[in-house]
Short mmCIF file of N, CA and C in Angstrom, two decimals:
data_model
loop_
_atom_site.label_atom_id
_atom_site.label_comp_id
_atom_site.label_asym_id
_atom_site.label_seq_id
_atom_site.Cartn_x
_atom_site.Cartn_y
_atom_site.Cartn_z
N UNK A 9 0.84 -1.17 0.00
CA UNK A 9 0.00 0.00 0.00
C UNK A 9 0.88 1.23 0.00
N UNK A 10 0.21 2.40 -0.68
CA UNK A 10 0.97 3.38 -0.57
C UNK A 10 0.29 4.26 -0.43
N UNK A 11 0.61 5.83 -0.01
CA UNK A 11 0.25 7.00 0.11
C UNK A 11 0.23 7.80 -0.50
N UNK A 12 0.09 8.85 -1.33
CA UNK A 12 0.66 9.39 -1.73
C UNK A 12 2.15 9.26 -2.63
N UNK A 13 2.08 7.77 -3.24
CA UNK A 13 3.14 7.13 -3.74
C UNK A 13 4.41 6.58 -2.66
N UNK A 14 4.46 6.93 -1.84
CA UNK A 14 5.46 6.75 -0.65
C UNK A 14 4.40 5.20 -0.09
N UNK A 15 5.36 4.39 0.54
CA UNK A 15 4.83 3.09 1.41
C UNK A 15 4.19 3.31 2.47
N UNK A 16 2.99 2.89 2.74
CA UNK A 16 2.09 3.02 3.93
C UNK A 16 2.28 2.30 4.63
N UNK A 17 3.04 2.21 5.91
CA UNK A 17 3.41 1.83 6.93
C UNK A 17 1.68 2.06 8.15
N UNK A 18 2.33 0.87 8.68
CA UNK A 18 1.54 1.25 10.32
C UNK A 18 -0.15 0.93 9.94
N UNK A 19 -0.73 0.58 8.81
CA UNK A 19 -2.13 0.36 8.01
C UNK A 19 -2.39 -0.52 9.06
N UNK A 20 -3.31 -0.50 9.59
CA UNK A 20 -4.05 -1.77 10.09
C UNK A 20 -4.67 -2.57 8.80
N UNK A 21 -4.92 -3.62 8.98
CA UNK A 21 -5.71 -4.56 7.82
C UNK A 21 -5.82 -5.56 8.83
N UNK A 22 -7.21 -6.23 8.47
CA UNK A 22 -8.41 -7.04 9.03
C UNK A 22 -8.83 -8.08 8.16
N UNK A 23 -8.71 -9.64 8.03
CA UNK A 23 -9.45 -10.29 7.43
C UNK A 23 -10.37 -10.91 7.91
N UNK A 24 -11.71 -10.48 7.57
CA UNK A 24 -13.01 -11.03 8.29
C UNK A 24 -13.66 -12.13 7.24
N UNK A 25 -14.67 -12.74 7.53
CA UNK A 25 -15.66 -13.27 7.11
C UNK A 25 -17.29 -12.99 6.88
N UNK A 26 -17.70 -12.28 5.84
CA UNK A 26 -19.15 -11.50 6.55
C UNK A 26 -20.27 -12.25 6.46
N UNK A 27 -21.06 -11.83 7.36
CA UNK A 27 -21.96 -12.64 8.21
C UNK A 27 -22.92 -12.04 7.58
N UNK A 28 -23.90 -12.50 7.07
CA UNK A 28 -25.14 -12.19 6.65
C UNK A 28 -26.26 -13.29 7.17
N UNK A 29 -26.72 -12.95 8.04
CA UNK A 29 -27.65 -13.68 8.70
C UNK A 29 -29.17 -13.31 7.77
N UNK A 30 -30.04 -14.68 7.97
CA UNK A 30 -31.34 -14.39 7.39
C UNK A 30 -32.85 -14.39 8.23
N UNK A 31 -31.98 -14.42 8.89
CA UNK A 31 -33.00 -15.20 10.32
C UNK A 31 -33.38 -13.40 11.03
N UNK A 32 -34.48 -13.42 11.00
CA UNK A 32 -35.72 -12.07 11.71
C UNK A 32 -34.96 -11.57 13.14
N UNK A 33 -34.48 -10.84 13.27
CA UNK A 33 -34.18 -10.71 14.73
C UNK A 33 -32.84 -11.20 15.17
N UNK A 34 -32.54 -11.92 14.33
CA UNK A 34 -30.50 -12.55 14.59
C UNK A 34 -29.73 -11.25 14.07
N UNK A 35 -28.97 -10.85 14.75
CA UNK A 35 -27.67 -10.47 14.11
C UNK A 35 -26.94 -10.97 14.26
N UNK A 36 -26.18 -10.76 13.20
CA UNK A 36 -24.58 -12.14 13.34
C UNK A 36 -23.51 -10.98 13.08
N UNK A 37 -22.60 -10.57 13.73
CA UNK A 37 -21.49 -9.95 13.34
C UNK A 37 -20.23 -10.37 12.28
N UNK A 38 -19.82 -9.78 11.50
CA UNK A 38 -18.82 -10.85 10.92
C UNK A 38 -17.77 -11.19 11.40
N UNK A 39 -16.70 -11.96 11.20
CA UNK A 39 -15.94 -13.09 11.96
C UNK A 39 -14.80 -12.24 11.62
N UNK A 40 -13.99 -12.02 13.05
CA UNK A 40 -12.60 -11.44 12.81
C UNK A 40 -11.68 -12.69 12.59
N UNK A 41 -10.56 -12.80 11.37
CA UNK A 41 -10.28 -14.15 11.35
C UNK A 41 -8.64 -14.26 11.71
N UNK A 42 -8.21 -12.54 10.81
CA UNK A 42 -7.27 -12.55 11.65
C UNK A 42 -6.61 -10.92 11.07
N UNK A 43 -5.67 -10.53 11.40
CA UNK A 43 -5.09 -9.10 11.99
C UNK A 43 -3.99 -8.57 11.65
N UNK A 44 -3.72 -7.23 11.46
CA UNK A 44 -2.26 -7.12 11.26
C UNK A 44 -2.02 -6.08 11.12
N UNK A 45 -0.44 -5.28 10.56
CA UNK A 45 -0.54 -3.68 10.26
C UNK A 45 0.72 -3.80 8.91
N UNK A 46 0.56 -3.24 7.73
CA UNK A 46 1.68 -2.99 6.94
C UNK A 46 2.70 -2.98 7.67
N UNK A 47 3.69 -2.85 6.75
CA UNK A 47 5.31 -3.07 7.65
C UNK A 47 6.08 -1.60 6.55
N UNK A 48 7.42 -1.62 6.67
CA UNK A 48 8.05 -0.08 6.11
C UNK A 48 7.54 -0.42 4.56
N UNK A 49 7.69 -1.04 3.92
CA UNK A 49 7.05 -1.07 2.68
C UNK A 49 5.57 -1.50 2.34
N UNK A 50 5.15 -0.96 3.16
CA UNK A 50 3.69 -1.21 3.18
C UNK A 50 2.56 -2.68 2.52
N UNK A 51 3.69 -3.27 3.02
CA UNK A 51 2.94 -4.60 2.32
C UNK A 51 2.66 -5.59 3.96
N UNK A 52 1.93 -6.16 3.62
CA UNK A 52 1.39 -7.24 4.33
C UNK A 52 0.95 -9.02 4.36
N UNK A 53 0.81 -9.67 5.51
CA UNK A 53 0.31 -10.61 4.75
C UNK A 53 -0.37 -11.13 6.18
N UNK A 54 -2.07 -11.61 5.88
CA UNK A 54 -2.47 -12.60 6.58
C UNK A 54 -3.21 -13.82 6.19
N UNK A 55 -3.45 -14.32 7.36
CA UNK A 55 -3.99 -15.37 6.68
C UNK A 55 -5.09 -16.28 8.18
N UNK A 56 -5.93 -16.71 7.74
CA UNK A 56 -7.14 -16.73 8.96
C UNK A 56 -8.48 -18.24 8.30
N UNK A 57 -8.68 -18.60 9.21
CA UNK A 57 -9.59 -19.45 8.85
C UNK A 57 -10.95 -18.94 10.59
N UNK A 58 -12.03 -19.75 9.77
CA UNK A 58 -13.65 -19.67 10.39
C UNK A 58 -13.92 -20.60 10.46
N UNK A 59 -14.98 -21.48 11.42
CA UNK A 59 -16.09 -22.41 10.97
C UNK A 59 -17.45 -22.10 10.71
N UNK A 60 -17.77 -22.59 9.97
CA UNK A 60 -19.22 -22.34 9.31
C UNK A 60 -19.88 -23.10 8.74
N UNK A 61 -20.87 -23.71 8.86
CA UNK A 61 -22.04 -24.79 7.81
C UNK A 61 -21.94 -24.43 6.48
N UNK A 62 -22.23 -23.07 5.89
CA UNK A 62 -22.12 -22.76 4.71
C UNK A 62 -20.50 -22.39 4.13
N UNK A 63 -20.23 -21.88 3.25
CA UNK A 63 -18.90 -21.43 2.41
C UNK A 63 -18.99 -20.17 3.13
N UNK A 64 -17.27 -19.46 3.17
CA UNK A 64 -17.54 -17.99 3.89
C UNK A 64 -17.63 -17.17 2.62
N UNK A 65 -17.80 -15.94 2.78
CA UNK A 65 -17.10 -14.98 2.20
C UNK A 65 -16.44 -13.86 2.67
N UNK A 66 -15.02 -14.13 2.64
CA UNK A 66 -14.00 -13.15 3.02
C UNK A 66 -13.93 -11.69 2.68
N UNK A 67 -13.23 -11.13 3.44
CA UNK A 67 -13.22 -9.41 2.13
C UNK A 67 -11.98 -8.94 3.73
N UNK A 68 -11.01 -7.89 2.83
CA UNK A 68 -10.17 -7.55 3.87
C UNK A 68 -10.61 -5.90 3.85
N UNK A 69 -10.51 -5.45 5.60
CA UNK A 69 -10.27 -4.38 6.08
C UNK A 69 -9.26 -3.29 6.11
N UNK A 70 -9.43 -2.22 5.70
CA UNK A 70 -8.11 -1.69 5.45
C UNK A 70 -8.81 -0.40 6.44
N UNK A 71 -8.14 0.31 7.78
CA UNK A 71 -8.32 1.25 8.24
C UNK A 71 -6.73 2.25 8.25
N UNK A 72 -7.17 3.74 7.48
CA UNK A 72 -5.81 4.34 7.28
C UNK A 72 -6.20 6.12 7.77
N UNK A 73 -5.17 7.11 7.36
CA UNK A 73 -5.62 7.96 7.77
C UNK A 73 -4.65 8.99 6.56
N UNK A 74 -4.38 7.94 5.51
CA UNK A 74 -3.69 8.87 4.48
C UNK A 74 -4.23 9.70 3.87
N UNK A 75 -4.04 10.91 3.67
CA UNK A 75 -4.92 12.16 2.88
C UNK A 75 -6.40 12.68 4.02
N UNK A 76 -6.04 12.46 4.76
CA UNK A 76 -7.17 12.48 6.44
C UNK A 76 -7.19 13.96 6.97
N UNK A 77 -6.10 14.39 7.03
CA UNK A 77 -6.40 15.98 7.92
C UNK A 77 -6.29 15.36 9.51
N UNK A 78 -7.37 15.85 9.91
CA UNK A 78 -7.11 16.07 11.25
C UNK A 78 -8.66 15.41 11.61
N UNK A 79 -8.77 15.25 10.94
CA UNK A 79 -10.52 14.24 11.06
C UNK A 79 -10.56 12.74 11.79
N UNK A 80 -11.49 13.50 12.53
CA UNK A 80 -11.51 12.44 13.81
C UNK A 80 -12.11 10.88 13.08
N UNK A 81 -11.48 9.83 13.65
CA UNK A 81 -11.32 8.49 13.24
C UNK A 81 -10.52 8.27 11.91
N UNK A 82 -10.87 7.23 11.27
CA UNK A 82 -9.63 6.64 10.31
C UNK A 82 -10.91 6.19 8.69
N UNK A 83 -10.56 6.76 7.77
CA UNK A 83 -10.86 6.28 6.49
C UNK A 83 -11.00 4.90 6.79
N UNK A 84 -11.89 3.61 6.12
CA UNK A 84 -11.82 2.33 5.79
C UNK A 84 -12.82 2.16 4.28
N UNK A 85 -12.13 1.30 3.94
CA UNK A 85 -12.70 0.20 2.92
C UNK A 85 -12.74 -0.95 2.72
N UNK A 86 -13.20 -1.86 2.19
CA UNK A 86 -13.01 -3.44 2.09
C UNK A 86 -12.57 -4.12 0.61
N UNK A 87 -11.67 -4.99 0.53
CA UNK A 87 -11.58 -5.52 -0.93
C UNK A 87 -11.98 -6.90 -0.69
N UNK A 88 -12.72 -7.28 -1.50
CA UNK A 88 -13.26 -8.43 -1.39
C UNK A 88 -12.12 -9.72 -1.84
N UNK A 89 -12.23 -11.19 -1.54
CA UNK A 89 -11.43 -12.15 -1.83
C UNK A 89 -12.30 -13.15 -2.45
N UNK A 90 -12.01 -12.96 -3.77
CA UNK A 90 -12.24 -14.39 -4.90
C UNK A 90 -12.72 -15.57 -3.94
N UNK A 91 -13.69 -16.17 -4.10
CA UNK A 91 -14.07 -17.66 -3.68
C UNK A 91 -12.93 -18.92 -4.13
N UNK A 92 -12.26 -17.98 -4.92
CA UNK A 92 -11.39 -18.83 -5.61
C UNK A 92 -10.14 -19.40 -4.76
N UNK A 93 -9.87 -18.90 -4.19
CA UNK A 93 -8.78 -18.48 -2.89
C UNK A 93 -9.46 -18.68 -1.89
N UNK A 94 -10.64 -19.66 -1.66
CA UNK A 94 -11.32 -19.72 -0.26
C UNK A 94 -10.93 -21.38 0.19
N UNK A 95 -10.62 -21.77 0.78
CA UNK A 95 -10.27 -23.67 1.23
C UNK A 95 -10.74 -24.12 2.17
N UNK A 96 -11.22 -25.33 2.01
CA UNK A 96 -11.43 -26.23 3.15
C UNK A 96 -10.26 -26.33 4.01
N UNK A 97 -10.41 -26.55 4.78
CA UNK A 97 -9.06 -26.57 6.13
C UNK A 97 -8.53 -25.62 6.62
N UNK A 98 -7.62 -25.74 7.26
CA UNK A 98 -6.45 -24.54 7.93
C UNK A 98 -5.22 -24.18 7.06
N UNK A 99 -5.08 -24.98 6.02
CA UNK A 99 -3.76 -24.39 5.13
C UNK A 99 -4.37 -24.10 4.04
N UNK A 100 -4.20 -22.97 3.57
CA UNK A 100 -4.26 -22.56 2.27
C UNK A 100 -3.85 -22.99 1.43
N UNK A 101 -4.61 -22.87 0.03
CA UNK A 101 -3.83 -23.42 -0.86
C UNK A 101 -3.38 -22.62 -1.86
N UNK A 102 -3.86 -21.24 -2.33
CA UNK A 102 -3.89 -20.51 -2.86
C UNK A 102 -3.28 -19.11 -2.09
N UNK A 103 -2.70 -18.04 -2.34
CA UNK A 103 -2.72 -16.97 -2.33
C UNK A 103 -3.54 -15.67 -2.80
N UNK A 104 -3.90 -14.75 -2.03
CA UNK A 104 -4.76 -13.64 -2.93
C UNK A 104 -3.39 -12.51 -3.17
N UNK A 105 -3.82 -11.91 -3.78
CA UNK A 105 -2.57 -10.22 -3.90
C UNK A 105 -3.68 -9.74 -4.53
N UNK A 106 -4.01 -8.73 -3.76
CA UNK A 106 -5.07 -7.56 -3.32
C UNK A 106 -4.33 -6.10 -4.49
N UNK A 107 -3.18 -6.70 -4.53
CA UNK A 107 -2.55 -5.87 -5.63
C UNK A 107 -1.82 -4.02 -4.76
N UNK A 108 -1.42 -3.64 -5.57
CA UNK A 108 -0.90 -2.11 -5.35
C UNK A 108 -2.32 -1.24 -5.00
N UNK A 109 -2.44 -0.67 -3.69
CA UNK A 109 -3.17 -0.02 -3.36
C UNK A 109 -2.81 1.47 -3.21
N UNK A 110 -3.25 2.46 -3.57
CA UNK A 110 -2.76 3.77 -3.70
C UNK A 110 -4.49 4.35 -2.73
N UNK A 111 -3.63 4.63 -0.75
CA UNK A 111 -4.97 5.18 -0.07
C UNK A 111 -5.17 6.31 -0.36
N UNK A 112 -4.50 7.32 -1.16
CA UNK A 112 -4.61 8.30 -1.23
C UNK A 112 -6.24 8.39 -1.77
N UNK A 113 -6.68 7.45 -2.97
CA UNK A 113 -7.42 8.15 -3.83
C UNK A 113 -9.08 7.17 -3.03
N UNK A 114 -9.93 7.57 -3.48
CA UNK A 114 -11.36 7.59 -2.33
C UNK A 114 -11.36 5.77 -3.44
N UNK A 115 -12.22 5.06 -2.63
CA UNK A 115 -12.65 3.75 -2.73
C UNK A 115 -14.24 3.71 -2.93
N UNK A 116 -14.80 2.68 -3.32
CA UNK A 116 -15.93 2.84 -3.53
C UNK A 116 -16.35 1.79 -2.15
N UNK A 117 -17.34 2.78 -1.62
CA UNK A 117 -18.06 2.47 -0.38
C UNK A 117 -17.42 2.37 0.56
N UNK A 118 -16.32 3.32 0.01
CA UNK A 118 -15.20 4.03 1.10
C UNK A 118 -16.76 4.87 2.85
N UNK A 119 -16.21 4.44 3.82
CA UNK A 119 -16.47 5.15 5.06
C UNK A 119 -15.47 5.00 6.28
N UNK A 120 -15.89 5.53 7.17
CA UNK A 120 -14.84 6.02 8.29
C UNK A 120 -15.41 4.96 9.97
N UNK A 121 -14.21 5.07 10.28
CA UNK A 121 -14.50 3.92 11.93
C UNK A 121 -13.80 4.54 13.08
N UNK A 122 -14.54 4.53 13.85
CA UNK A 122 -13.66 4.72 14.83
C UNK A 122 -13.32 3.80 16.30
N UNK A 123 -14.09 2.61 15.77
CA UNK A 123 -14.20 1.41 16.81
C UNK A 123 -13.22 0.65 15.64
N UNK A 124 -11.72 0.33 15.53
CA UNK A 124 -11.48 -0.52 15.07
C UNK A 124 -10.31 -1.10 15.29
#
């Protein structure tokens, strides 16, 4: 990830599982699976498993504060992860690369957190 072309250090990133419950009155939160923060070259890597009856669907968290000001809490967005890259078990078999992220520029269904 980068900033302003420079490496985004210190990024928190989140890989969850989202929970879409169908059931009247359930909320289901989605599944924190697992955690982390860019490093000096702003790259990262996690990796997380869930249990669940059905297939999950993953998507990673990115909370930053590049191009932010002084505005209280932190920019976030989510990139979603291919089913393709999703496995039975605890070892992966596949890799995702979420690719070159530039936080500078707005995301779609880009919003802000301040519980995160």
């Amino acid at each position: 990830m980068t900033c302003n072309g420079r490496p985004a250090s210190g990024v928190k990133v989140k890989l969850y599982d989202s929970d879409n419950s169908f059931l009247p009155g359930v909320l289901d939160t989605d599944d924190l699976m697992a955690s982390g923060k860019t490093d000096s070259h702003g790259e990262y890597n996690l990796s997380g498993s869930t249990k669940e009856i059905t297939g999950i669907e993953p998507y990673i968290a990115i909370y930053h504060d590049c191009n932010d000001g002084i505005k209280p809490c932190q920019r976030t967005f989510r990139v979603g992860i291919p089913s393709s890259h999703v496995t039975r078990g605890s070892s992966p078999k596949s890799t995702f690369n979420a690719g070159a992220l530039e936080l500078a520029g707005k995301y779609p269904k880009e919003g802000r957190s301040c519980l995160n």
